[in-house]
């Protein structure tokens, strides 16, 4: 592995067809996309993958001097799989940049690899706050972290529901633990009493957690995890007699939450996300994005579709400016400042985005509906 990474530092310096030096006649460069494309939480990753592909397809259709090939790496969201894919992407495929990894656990696992290989990365969906604390100079994300998401959700719930007690649950995945911790801390800071519980990602019987939640008489239940676990958990909570509002974060923002929990159990569930998902009735740039996405993929845009598009646009703008090697692309990214589809895109020195808005959604009549920014949203029903 050490030898692989030493060699990989030369990525992008090969023949002209794979992104040779700036001004050196590169005709095609490769940008990777890494995330869960076929695993249990792939519905969170397919939309940003589609958004990125759409951005690159639109760019290539202009017949630029340097075209972009997107190379997909299916990590299935598993850190151990991502660590194997990175050397392949860097040394064999000679990518000059990476969109992703999509999830926080895999991002933590490969961040040092990418940084050592000097490959710039832009994640559209990894939200763990600690990712920005590793000193990685080639790492970026276009999405607010859980230190913004957690308090945004908790403060909205305090305003909307005035809970005296909250029960905060997570599984043992990196993302889940981190988001639950920030929500728990925000509740406590607001004077809300909390109890917590954690179960294994691989668990399927949540009866122990259900019993604890029911005994607590909590006014609201927050789960910090992905929809693959959230749906069955919510069903078992309702079947076990827990009627308190169920809340989760961006990892659960998918229609499969409803299908796995059942429409009756999911009705009224509240979801927070640092993402603005466009619908058919939007206007302006979001409307154009919605129409183009629907035309390209025959489905409505979903979670992080716009963020995937903006992550790809980050690389497009660097390449349009004449940068085709990883280090020069990274230097350009550090100074980028443009109006993205999801939000204004500009990075802080640690790779974090400047903009950190949180949005609230609610399950209504079996569908997930946007209620608005957390500061303005009002629950319905």
CSV table of C-alpha atoms in Angstrom, one decimal, residues 95-332:
chain,number,residue,atom,x,y,z
A,95,UNK,CA,-8.1,10.2,-11.8
A,96,UNK,CA,-7.3,13.9,-11.3
A,97,UNK,CA,-10.1,14.4,-8.8
A,98,UNK,CA,-12.8,12.6,-6.8
A,99,UNK,CA,-16.5,13.4,-6.1
A,100,UNK,CA,-17.0,11.7,-2.7
A,101,UNK,CA,-16.7,9.5,-0.9
A,102,UNK,CA,-20.4,9.8,-0.2
A,103,UNK,CA,-20.5,8.7,3.4
A,104,UNK,CA,-18.6,9.8,6.5
A,105,UNK,CA,-17.2,6.5,7.5
A,106,UNK,CA,-15.6,5.8,4.1
A,107,UNK,CA,-14.5,9.4,3.9
A,108,UNK,CA,-12.6,9.0,7.2
A,109,UNK,CA,-11.1,5.8,6.0
A,110,UNK,CA,-9.6,7.1,2.8
A,111,UNK,CA,-9.0,10.8,3.5
A,112,UNK,CA,-5.4,10.3,4.3
A,113,UNK,CA,-4.8,8.1,1.2
A,114,UNK,CA,-6.3,10.8,-1.1
A,115,UNK,CA,-4.3,13.6,0.7
A,116,UNK,CA,-1.0,11.7,0.4
A,117,UNK,CA,-1.7,11.0,-3.3
A,118,UNK,CA,-2.6,14.7,-3.7
A,119,UNK,CA,-6.0,14.0,-5.3
A,120,UNK,CA,-8.6,16.7,-4.7
A,121,UNK,CA,-11.9,15.4,-3.4
A,122,UNK,CA,-15.3,17.1,-3.1
A,123,UNK,CA,-18.0,15.2,-1.2
A,124,UNK,CA,-21.6,16.0,-1.9
A,125,UNK,CA,-23.0,14.2,1.2
A,126,UNK,CA,-20.5,13.3,3.9
A,127,UNK,CA,-21.5,15.3,7.0
A,128,UNK,CA,-19.4,14.2,10.0
A,129,UNK,CA,-17.8,17.4,11.5
A,130,UNK,CA,-14.5,15.7,12.3
A,131,UNK,CA,-13.7,15.2,8.6
A,132,UNK,CA,-12.6,18.9,8.5
A,133,UNK,CA,-10.3,18.5,11.5
A,134,UNK,CA,-7.7,16.2,9.9
A,135,UNK,CA,-5.6,18.8,8.2
A,136,UNK,CA,-6.3,17.3,4.8
A,137,UNK,CA,-5.5,20.0,2.2
A,138,UNK,CA,-7.0,18.2,-0.7
A,139,UNK,CA,-10.4,17.5,0.9
A,140,UNK,CA,-13.7,19.6,0.4
A,141,UNK,CA,-17.4,19.2,0.7
A,142,UNK,CA,-20.4,21.2,-0.6
A,143,UNK,CA,-22.7,20.2,2.3
A,144,UNK,CA,-23.1,21.5,5.8
A,145,UNK,CA,-21.8,19.2,8.5
A,146,UNK,CA,-23.6,17.6,11.4
A,147,UNK,CA,-22.6,20.4,13.8
A,148,UNK,CA,-24.9,22.5,11.7
A,149,UNK,CA,-27.5,19.8,10.9
A,150,UNK,CA,-27.9,18.5,14.5
A,151,UNK,CA,-28.6,21.9,16.1
A,152,UNK,CA,-30.7,23.0,13.1
A,153,UNK,CA,-33.0,20.0,13.6
A,154,UNK,CA,-33.0,20.1,17.4
A,155,UNK,CA,-33.7,23.8,17.5
A,156,UNK,CA,-36.5,23.4,15.0
A,157,UNK,CA,-38.1,20.7,17.2
A,158,UNK,CA,-37.8,22.8,20.3
A,159,UNK,CA,-39.6,25.6,18.6
A,160,UNK,CA,-42.2,23.4,16.9
A,161,UNK,CA,-43.0,20.9,19.6
A,162,UNK,CA,-41.7,22.3,22.9
A,163,UNK,CA,-40.6,18.9,24.1
A,164,UNK,CA,-39.6,18.4,27.7
A,165,UNK,CA,-37.9,15.1,27.0
A,166,UNK,CA,-36.3,13.6,24.0
A,167,UNK,CA,-35.0,10.1,23.2
A,168,UNK,CA,-31.9,10.0,20.9
A,169,UNK,CA,-31.0,6.8,19.2
A,170,UNK,CA,-28.3,5.8,16.8
A,171,UNK,CA,-26.7,2.7,15.3
A,172,UNK,CA,-22.9,2.2,15.4
A,173,UNK,CA,-22.0,3.7,12.1
A,174,UNK,CA,-19.7,6.7,12.0
A,175,UNK,CA,-22.3,9.0,10.6
A,176,UNK,CA,-25.1,7.8,12.9
A,177,UNK,CA,-23.1,8.2,16.1
A,178,UNK,CA,-21.9,11.7,15.1
A,179,UNK,CA,-25.3,13.1,14.1
A,180,UNK,CA,-27.0,11.7,17.2
A,181,UNK,CA,-24.4,13.2,19.4
A,182,UNK,CA,-24.9,16.7,18.0
A,183,UNK,CA,-28.6,16.5,18.3
A,184,UNK,CA,-28.3,15.2,21.9
A,185,UNK,CA,-26.0,18.1,22.8
A,186,UNK,CA,-28.3,20.7,21.2
A,187,UNK,CA,-31.3,19.4,23.0
A,188,UNK,CA,-29.5,19.6,26.3
A,189,UNK,CA,-28.3,23.1,25.6
A,190,UNK,CA,-32.0,24.1,25.0
A,191,UNK,CA,-33.0,22.6,28.4
A,192,UNK,CA,-34.5,19.4,27.0
A,193,UNK,CA,-33.9,16.3,29.1
A,194,UNK,CA,-32.5,13.4,27.0
A,195,UNK,CA,-32.0,9.6,27.1
A,196,UNK,CA,-29.9,7.7,24.5
A,197,UNK,CA,-29.5,4.3,23.1
A,198,UNK,CA,-27.4,2.6,20.4
A,199,UNK,CA,-27.7,-0.6,18.5
A,200,UNK,CA,-25.5,-2.5,15.9
A,201,UNK,CA,-26.0,-1.6,12.3
A,202,UNK,CA,-26.6,-5.2,11.5
A,203,UNK,CA,-29.4,-5.5,14.1
A,204,UNK,CA,-32.9,-6.3,12.9
A,205,UNK,CA,-34.8,-6.7,16.2
A,206,UNK,CA,-35.1,-3.3,17.9
A,207,UNK,CA,-37.3,-4.5,20.7
A,208,UNK,CA,-34.8,-3.5,23.4
A,209,UNK,CA,-34.7,0.1,22.1
A,210,UNK,CA,-38.5,0.2,21.6
A,211,UNK,CA,-39.0,-0.8,25.3
A,212,UNK,CA,-36.6,1.9,26.5
A,213,UNK,CA,-38.2,4.6,24.4
A,214,UNK,CA,-41.7,3.6,25.5
A,215,UNK,CA,-40.7,3.6,29.2
A,216,UNK,CA,-39.1,7.0,28.9
A,217,UNK,CA,-42.3,8.7,27.9
A,218,UNK,CA,-40.3,11.0,25.6
A,219,UNK,CA,-42.0,13.7,23.7
A,220,UNK,CA,-40.0,13.2,20.6
A,221,UNK,CA,-37.7,10.4,19.2
A,222,UNK,CA,-34.6,11.2,17.1
A,223,UNK,CA,-32.7,8.6,15.1
A,224,UNK,CA,-29.3,9.5,13.7
A,225,UNK,CA,-28.8,7.1,10.9
A,226,UNK,CA,-29.8,5.8,7.4
A,227,UNK,CA,-33.2,4.9,6.0
A,228,UNK,CA,-32.2,1.2,5.8
A,229,UNK,CA,-32.4,1.1,9.6
A,230,UNK,CA,-34.8,4.0,10.2
A,231,UNK,CA,-37.7,2.4,8.4
A,232,UNK,CA,-37.7,-0.9,10.3
A,233,UNK,CA,-37.0,1.0,13.6
A,234,UNK,CA,-39.9,3.3,13.0
A,235,UNK,CA,-42.3,0.4,12.2
A,236,UNK,CA,-41.3,-1.4,15.4
A,237,UNK,CA,-41.6,1.8,17.5
A,238,UNK,CA,-45.2,2.3,16.2
A,239,UNK,CA,-46.0,-1.4,16.6
A,240,UNK,CA,-44.7,-1.2,20.1
A,241,UNK,CA,-47.0,1.6,21.0
A,242,UNK,CA,-44.6,4.6,20.8
A,243,UNK,CA,-46.6,7.5,19.4
A,244,UNK,CA,-44.1,10.3,19.9
A,245,UNK,CA,-43.0,12.2,16.7
A,246,UNK,CA,-40.2,10.4,14.9
A,247,UNK,CA,-37.4,12.5,13.5
A,248,UNK,CA,-34.2,11.7,11.6
A,249,UNK,CA,-31.6,13.4,9.5
A,250,UNK,CA,-30.4,13.4,5.9
A,251,UNK,CA,-29.5,9.7,5.9
A,252,UNK,CA,-33.2,8.8,6.2
A,253,UNK,CA,-34.5,11.3,3.6
A,254,UNK,CA,-35.7,8.9,1.0
A,255,UNK,CA,-39.0,7.3,0.0
A,256,UNK,CA,-37.8,4.0,1.2
A,257,UNK,CA,-38.2,5.2,4.7
A,258,UNK,CA,-42.0,5.2,4.0
A,259,UNK,CA,-42.0,1.9,2.1
A,260,UNK,CA,-40.0,0.0,4.8
A,261,UNK,CA,-41.9,1.5,7.8
A,262,UNK,CA,-45.3,1.4,6.1
A,263,UNK,CA,-47.2,4.5,5.1
A,264,UNK,CA,-49.3,4.5,8.4
A,265,UNK,CA,-46.2,4.3,10.6
A,266,UNK,CA,-44.2,6.8,8.6
A,267,UNK,CA,-47.0,9.4,8.4
A,268,UNK,CA,-45.9,12.7,10.1
A,269,UNK,CA,-42.2,11.7,10.3
A,270,UNK,CA,-39.9,14.7,10.4
A,271,UNK,CA,-36.6,14.8,8.5
A,272,UNK,CA,-33.9,17.4,8.4
A,273,UNK,CA,-31.2,17.8,5.7
A,274,UNK,CA,-28.5,20.3,4.6
A,275,UNK,CA,-30.0,19.9,1.1
A,276,UNK,CA,-32.6,21.7,-0.9
A,277,UNK,CA,-34.4,19.2,-3.1
A,278,UNK,CA,-36.2,20.9,-6.1
A,279,UNK,CA,-39.7,20.0,-7.0
A,280,UNK,CA,-41.8,20.6,-10.1
A,281,UNK,CA,-43.1,23.9,-8.8
A,282,UNK,CA,-39.8,25.7,-8.2
A,283,UNK,CA,-38.6,28.6,-10.3
A,284,UNK,CA,-35.3,29.9,-11.6
A,285,UNK,CA,-32.1,27.8,-11.8
A,286,UNK,CA,-33.7,25.1,-9.6
A,287,UNK,CA,-36.5,24.8,-12.1
A,288,UNK,CA,-34.0,24.3,-15.0
A,289,UNK,CA,-32.2,21.7,-13.0
A,290,UNK,CA,-35.4,19.9,-12.1
A,291,UNK,CA,-36.5,19.8,-15.8
A,292,UNK,CA,-33.1,18.6,-17.1
A,293,UNK,CA,-32.7,16.0,-14.4
A,294,UNK,CA,-36.2,14.6,-15.0
A,295,UNK,CA,-35.5,14.5,-18.7
A,296,UNK,CA,-32.2,12.8,-18.3
A,297,UNK,CA,-33.1,10.1,-15.7
A,298,UNK,CA,-36.9,10.0,-15.9
A,299,UNK,CA,-37.3,10.5,-12.1
A,300,UNK,CA,-37.6,13.5,-9.9
A,301,UNK,CA,-34.4,14.8,-8.3
A,302,UNK,CA,-33.8,13.4,-4.8
A,303,UNK,CA,-31.5,13.9,-1.9
A,304,UNK,CA,-28.1,15.5,-2.8
A,305,UNK,CA,-28.8,15.6,-6.5
A,306,UNK,CA,-28.1,19.3,-6.7
A,307,UNK,CA,-25.0,18.9,-4.5
A,308,UNK,CA,-23.6,16.2,-6.8
A,309,UNK,CA,-24.1,18.6,-9.7
A,310,UNK,CA,-22.3,21.4,-7.8
A,311,UNK,CA,-19.5,19.1,-6.8
A,312,UNK,CA,-19.0,18.2,-10.5
A,313,UNK,CA,-19.2,21.9,-11.5
A,314,UNK,CA,-16.4,22.6,-9.0
A,315,UNK,CA,-14.1,20.4,-11.1
A,316,UNK,CA,-15.5,21.7,-14.4
A,317,UNK,CA,-14.7,25.3,-13.6
A,318,UNK,CA,-11.1,24.3,-12.6
A,319,UNK,CA,-10.6,22.4,-15.8
A,320,UNK,CA,-12.2,25.2,-17.9
A,321,UNK,CA,-9.6,27.5,-16.4
A,322,UNK,CA,-6.9,25.4,-17.9
A,323,UNK,CA,-6.0,23.2,-14.9
A,324,UNK,CA,-5.7,19.5,-15.6
A,325,UNK,CA,-3.3,18.2,-13.0
A,326,UNK,CA,-4.5,17.3,-9.5
A,327,UNK,CA,-2.4,19.9,-7.6
A,328,UNK,CA,-3.4,22.7,-9.9
A,329,UNK,CA,-7.0,21.7,-9.8
A,330,UNK,CA,-6.8,21.7,-6.0
A,331,UNK,CA,-5.2,25.1,-6.0
A,332,UNK,CA,-8.0,26.5,-8.1
